[in-house]
GROMACS .gro file of C-alpha atoms in nm:
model
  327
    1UNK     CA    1   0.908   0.481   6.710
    2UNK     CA    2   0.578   0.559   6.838
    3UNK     CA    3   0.341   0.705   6.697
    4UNK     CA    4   0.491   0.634   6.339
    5UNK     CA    5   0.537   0.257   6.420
    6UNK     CA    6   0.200   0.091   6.555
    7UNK     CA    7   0.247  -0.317   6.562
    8UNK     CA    8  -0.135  -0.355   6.665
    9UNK     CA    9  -0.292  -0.215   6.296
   10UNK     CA   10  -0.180  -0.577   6.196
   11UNK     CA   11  -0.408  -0.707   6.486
   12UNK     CA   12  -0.746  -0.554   6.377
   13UNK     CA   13  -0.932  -0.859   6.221
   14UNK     CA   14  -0.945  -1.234   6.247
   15UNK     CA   15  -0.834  -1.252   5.894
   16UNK     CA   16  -0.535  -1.029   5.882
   17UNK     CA   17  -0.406  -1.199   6.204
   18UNK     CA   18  -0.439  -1.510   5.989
   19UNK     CA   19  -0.258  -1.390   5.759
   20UNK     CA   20   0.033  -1.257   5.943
   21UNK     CA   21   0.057  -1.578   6.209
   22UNK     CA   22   0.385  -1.678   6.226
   23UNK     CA   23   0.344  -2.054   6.364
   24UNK     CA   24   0.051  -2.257   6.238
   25UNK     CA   25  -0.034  -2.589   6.417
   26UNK     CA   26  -0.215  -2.889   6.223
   27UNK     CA   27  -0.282  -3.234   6.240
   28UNK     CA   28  -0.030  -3.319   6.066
   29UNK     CA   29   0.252  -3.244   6.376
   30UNK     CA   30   0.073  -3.468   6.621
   31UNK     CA   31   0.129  -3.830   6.691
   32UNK     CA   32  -0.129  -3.988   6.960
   33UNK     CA   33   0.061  -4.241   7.249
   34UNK     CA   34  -0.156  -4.609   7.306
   35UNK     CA   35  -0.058  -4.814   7.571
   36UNK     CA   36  -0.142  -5.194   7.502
   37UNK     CA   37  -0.233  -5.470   7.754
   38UNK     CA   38  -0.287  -5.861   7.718
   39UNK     CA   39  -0.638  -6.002   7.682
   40UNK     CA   40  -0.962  -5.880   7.481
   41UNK     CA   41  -1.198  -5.610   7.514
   42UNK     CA   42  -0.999  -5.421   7.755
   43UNK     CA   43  -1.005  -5.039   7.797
   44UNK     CA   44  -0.916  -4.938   8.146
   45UNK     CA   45  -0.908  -4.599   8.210
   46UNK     CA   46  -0.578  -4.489   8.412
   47UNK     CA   47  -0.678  -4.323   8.767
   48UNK     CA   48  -0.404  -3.980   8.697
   49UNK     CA   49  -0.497  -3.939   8.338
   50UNK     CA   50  -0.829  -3.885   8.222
   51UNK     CA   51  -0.946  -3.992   7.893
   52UNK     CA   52  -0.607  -4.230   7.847
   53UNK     CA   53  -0.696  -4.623   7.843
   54UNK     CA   54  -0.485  -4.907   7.882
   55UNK     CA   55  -0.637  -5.141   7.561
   56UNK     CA   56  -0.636  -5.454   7.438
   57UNK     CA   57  -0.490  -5.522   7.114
   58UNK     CA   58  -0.852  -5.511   6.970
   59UNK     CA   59  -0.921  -5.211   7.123
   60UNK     CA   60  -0.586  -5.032   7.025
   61UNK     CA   61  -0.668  -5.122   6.680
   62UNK     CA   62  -1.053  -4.930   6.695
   63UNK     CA   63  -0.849  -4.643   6.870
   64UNK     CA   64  -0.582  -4.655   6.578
   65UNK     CA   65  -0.869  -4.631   6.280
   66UNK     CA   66  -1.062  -4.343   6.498
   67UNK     CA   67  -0.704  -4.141   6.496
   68UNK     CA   68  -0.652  -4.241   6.088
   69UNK     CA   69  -1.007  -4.109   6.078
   70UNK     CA   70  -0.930  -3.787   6.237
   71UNK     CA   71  -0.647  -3.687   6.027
   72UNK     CA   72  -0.344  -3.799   6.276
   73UNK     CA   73  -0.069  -3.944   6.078
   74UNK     CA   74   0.095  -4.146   6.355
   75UNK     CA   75   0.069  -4.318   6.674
   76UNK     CA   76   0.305  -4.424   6.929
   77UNK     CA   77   0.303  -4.780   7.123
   78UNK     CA   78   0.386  -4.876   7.443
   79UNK     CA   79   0.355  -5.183   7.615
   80UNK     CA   80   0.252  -5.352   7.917
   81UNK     CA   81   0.322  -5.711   7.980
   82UNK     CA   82   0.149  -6.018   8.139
   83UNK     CA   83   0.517  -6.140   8.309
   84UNK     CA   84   0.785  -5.936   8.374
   85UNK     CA   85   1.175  -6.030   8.397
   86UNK     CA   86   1.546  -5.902   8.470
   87UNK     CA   87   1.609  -6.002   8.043
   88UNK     CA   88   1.305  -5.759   7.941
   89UNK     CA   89   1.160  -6.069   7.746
   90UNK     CA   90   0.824  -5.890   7.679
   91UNK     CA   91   1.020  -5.634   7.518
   92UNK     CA   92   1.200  -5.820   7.231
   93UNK     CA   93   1.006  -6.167   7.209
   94UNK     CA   94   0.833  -6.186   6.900
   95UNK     CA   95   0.488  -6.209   7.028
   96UNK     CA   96   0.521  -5.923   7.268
   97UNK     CA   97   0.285  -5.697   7.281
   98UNK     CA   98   0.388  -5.413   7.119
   99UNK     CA   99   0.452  -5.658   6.841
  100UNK     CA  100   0.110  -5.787   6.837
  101UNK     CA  101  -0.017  -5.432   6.864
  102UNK     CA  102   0.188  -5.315   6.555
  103UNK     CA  103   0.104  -5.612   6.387
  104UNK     CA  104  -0.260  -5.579   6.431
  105UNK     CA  105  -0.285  -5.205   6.331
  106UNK     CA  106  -0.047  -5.209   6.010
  107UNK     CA  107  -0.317  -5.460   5.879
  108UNK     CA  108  -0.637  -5.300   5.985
  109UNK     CA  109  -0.449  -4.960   5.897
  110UNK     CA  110  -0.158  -5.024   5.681
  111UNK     CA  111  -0.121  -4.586   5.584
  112UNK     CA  112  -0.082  -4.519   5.938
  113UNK     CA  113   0.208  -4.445   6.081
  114UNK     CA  114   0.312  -4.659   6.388
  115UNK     CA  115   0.644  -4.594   6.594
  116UNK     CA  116   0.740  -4.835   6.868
  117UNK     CA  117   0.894  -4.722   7.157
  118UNK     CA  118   1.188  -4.899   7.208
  119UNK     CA  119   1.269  -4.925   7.594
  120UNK     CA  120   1.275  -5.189   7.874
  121UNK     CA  121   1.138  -5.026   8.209
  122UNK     CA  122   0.814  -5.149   8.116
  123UNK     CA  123   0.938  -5.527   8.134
  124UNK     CA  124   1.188  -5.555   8.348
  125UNK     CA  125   1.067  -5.639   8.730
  126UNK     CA  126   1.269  -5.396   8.898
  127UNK     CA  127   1.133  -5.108   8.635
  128UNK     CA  128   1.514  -4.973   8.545
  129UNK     CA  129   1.570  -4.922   8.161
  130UNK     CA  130   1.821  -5.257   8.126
  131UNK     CA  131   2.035  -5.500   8.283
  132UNK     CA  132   2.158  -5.431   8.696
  133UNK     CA  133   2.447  -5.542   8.869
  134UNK     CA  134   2.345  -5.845   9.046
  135UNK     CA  135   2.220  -5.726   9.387
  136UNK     CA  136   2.276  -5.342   9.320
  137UNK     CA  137   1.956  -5.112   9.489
  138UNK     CA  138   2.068  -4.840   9.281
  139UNK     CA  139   1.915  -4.852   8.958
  140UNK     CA  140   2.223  -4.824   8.794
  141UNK     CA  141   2.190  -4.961   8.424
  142UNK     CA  142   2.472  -5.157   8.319
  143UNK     CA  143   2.520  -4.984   7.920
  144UNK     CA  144   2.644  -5.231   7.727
  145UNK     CA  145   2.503  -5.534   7.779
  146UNK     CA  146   2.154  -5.319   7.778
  147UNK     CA  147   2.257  -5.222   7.414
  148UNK     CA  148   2.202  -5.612   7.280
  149UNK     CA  149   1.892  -5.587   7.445
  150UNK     CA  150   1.778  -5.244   7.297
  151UNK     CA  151   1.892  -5.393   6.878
  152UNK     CA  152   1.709  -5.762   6.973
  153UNK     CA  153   1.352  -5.548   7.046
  154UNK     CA  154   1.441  -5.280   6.745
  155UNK     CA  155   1.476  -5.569   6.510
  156UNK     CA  156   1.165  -5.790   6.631
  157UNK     CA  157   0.985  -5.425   6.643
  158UNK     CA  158   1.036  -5.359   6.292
  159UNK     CA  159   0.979  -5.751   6.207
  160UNK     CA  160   0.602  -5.689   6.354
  161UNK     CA  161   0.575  -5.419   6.122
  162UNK     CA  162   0.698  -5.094   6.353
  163UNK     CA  163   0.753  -4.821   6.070
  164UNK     CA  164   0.973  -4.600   6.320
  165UNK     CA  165   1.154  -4.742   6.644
  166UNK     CA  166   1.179  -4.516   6.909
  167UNK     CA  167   1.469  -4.588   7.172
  168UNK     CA  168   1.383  -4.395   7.482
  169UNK     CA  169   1.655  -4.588   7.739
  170UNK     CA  170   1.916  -4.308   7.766
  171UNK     CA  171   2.193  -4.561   7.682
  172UNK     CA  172   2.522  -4.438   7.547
  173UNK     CA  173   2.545  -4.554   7.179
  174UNK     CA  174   2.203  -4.707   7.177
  175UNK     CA  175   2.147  -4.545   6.828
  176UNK     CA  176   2.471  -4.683   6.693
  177UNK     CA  177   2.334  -5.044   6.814
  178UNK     CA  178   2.011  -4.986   6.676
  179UNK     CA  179   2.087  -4.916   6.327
  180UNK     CA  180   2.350  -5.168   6.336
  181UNK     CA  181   2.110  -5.401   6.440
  182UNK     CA  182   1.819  -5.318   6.198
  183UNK     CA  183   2.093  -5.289   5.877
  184UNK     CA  184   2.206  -5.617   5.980
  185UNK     CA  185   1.836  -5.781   5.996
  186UNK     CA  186   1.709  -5.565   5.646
  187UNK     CA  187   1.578  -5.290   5.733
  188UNK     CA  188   1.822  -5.064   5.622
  189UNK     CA  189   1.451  -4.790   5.561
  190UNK     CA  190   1.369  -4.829   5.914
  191UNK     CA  191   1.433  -4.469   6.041
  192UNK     CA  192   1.560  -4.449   6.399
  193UNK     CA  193   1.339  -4.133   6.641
  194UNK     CA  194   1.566  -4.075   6.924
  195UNK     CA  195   1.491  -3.981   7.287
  196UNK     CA  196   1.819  -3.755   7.180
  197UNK     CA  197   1.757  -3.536   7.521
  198UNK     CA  198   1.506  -3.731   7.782
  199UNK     CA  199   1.530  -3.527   8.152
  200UNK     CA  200   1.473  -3.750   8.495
  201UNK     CA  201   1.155  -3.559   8.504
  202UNK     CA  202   0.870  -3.562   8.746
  203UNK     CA  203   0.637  -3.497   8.468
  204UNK     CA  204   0.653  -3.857   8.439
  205UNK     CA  205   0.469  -3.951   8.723
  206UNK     CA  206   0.086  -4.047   8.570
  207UNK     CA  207   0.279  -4.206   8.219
  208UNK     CA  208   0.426  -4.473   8.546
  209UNK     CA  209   0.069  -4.578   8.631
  210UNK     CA  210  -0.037  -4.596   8.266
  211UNK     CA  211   0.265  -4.836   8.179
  212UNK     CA  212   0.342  -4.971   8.487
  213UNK     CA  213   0.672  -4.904   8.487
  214UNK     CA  214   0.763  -4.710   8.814
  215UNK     CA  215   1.135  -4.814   8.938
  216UNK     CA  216   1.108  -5.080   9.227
  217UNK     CA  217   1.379  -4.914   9.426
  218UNK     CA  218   1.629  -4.612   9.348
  219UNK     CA  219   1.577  -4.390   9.034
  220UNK     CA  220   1.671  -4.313   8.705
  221UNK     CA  221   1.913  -3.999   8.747
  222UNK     CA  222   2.230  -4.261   8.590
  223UNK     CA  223   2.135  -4.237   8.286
  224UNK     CA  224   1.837  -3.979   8.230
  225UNK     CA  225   1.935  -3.608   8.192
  226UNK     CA  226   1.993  -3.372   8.503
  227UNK     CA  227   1.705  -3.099   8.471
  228UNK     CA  228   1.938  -2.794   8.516
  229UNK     CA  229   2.160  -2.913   8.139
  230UNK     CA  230   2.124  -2.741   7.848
  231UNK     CA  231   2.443  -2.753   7.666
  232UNK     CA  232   2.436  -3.178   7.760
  233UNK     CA  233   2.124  -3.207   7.570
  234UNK     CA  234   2.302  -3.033   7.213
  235UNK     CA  235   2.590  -3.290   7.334
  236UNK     CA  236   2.373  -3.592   7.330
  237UNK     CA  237   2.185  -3.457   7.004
  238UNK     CA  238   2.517  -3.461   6.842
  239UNK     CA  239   2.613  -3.807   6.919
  240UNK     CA  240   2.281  -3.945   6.824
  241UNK     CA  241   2.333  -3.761   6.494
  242UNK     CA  242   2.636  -3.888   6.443
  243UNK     CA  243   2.533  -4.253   6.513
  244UNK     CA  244   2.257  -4.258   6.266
  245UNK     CA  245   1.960  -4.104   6.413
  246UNK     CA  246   1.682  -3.987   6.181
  247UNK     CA  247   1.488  -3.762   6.402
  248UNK     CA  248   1.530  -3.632   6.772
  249UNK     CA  249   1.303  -3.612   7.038
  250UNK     CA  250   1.316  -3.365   7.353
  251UNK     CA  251   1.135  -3.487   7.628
  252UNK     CA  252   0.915  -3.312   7.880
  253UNK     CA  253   0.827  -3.047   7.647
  254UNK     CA  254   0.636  -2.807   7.871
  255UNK     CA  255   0.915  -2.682   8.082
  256UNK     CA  256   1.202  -2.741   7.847
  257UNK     CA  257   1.120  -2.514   7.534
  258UNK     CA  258   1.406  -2.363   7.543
  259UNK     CA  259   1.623  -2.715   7.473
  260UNK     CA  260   1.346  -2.768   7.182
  261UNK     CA  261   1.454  -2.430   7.053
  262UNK     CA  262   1.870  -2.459   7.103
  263UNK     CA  263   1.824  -2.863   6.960
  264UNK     CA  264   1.616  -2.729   6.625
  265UNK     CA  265   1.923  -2.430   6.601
  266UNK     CA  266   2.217  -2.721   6.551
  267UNK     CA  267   1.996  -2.988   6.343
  268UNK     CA  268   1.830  -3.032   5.992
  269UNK     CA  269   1.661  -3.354   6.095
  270UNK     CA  270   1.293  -3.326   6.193
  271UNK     CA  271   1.266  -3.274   6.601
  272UNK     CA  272   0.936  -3.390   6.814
  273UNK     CA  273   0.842  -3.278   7.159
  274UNK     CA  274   0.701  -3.507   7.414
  275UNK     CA  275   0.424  -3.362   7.580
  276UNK     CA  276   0.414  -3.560   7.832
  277UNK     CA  277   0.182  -3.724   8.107
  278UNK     CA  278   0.188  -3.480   8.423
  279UNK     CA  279   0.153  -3.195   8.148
  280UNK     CA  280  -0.160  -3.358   8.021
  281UNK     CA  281  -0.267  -3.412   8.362
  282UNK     CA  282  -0.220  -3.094   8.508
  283UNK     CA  283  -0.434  -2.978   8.230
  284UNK     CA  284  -0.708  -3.210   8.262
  285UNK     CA  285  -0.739  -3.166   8.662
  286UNK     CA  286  -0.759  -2.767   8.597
  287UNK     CA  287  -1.009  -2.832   8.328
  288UNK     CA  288  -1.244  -3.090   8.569
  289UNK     CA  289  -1.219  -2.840   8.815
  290UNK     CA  290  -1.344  -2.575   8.612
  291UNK     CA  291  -1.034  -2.340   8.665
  292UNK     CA  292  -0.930  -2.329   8.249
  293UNK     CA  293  -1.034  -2.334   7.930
  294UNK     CA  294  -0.915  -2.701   7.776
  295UNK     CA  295  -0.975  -2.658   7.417
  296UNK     CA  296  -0.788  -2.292   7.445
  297UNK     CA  297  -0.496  -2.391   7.692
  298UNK     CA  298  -0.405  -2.692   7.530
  299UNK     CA  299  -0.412  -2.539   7.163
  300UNK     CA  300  -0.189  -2.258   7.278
  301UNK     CA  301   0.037  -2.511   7.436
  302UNK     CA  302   0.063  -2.724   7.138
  303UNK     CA  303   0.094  -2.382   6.920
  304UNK     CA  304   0.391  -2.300   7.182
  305UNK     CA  305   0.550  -2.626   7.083
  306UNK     CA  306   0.542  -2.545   6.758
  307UNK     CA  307   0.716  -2.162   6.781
  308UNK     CA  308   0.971  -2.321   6.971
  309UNK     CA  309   1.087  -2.540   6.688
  310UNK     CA  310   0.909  -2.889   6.787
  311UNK     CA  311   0.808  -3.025   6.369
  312UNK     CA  312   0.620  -3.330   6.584
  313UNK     CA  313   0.433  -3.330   6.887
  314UNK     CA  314   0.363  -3.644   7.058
  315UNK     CA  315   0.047  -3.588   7.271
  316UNK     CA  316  -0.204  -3.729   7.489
  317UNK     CA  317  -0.446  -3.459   7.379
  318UNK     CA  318  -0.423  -3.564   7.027
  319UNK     CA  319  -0.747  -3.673   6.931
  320UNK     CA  320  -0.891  -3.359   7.105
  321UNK     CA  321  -0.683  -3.108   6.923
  322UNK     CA  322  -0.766  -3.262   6.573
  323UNK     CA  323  -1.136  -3.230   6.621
  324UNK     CA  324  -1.085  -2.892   6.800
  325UNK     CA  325  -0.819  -2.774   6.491
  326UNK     CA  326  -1.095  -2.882   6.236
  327UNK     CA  327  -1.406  -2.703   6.376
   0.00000   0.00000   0.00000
């Protein structure tokens, strides 16, 4: 009790904060998303996101040895396709071009870390995460036959030289499938980062232009996560972890801290928060404006991410917050 108890004489200096700071952020938690595009010399800046490119596989590869350079341990691909079709080809053919990308960056830069994220809205014409009923203006996914699409892109993913596949579909038992799939093919070490708990979000909005991967028609509410769950999310985290997951991801992070927090209370396995597009842009669009401080905001966001139990962030701001965290 006051005046006996007096929590600010551990706030008087810079260094005793320091010392008492109960969540420290670093390079090491961040992992920085590239999305790759056919052709050469091609860095096109998406309109809603500031700062983010869609590259060539040349150009993803100077971006990947500028991150290595900063410190980042990991990076993230996605990938946009020349052709698009209702089998996802682009997704699991062996020159796709996340497997070109992966390819290209293990041997430029073979220590750094590069996940592939394992979905099919991004090649499919109709933009849903798998196979549709014939004629069906619903977007709903049909699961199972979607799963032997999810293992055939896991498998040519880690063929190309993916370190970590990422399945982000929302599929019930896609992790089973997965490691089934990459046991099967050899890669037995091949750990599996789950989109354990992935809301139908309209954070997602700017990531749609940057992969080109808005739904034709319909939505994705069938199999992405209902925004008002909680206790579904620790359900889905449990059957991933039962099925062989390796890590789990929660995704938006911004405005769903508190399922990052109740997900790192039931799991020993490592736990990364998506921070995702609209968060990024919101931030950048206040920042143009003049209306925040970036390098602050963003830092105590990230920091936020980290108190809540996120061990990984994956993070548009990435290369930002490594030069900002060294300085």
């Amino acid at each position: 009790m006051f005046p006996i108890q007096r929590p600010r004489r551990l706030r008087q200096t810079a260094n005793l904060r320091r010392m008492v700071q109960e969540n420290l952020l670093t390079v090491n938690d961040l992992i920085y998303p590239l999305f790759a595009v056919p052709g050469t010399s091609v860095a096109k800046e998406v309109t809603s996101m500031p700062g983010v490119y869609q590259l060539s596989v040349d150009k993803i590869v100077e971006e990947a040895k500028e991150v290595y350079d900063l410190g980042i341990p990991s990076i993230i691909l996605f990938g946009i396709p020349d052709s698009k079709d209702d089998d996802a080809t682009g997704a699991w053919h062996d020159c796709g071009i996340v497997q070109k990308a992966a390819s290209a960056v293990k041997e430029a830069v073979p220590d750094l870390v590069v996940i592939a994220d394992t979905c099919l809205c991004e090649y499919t014409g109709h933009g849903h995460c798998g196979y549709l009923e014939v004629g069906d203006l619903t977007g709903r996914v049909l699961n199972d036959p979607t799963l032997e699409l999810l293992k055939k892109t896991a498998v040519s993913q880690a063929k190309a030289g993916a370190d970590i596949i990422a399945p982000s579909g929302m599929m019930d038992g896609f992790v089973q499938a997965i490691r089934q799939g990459l046991d099967e093919a050899g890669f037995q070490d091949t750990p599996i980062l789950s989109y354990a708990a992935k809301y139908a979000s309209a954070y997602y909005g700017p990531f749609r232009d940057a992969a080109e991967s808005a739904p034709q028609f319909g939505d994705r509410r069938t199999y992405q996560m209902d925004p008002a769950n909680g206790r579904e999310a620790l359900k889905e985290v449990e059957l991933d972890i039962a099925e062989g997951a390796d890590m789990l991801m929660v995704k938006p992070a911004l405005a769903y801290m508190d399922i990052i927090w109740r997900v790192k209370e039931i799991t020993q396995l490592p736990v990364a928060a998506y921070n995702v597009s609209g968060e990024y842009s919101m931030v950048k669009a206040a920042a143009l404006n003049g209306w925040v401080d970036e390098q602050k905001i963003v830092l105590e966001t990230l920091t936020a991410f980290k108190r809540s139990g996120a061990d990984l962030i994956l993070t548009y701001h990435a290369k930002d917050a490594a030069r900002w965290l060294k300085d």
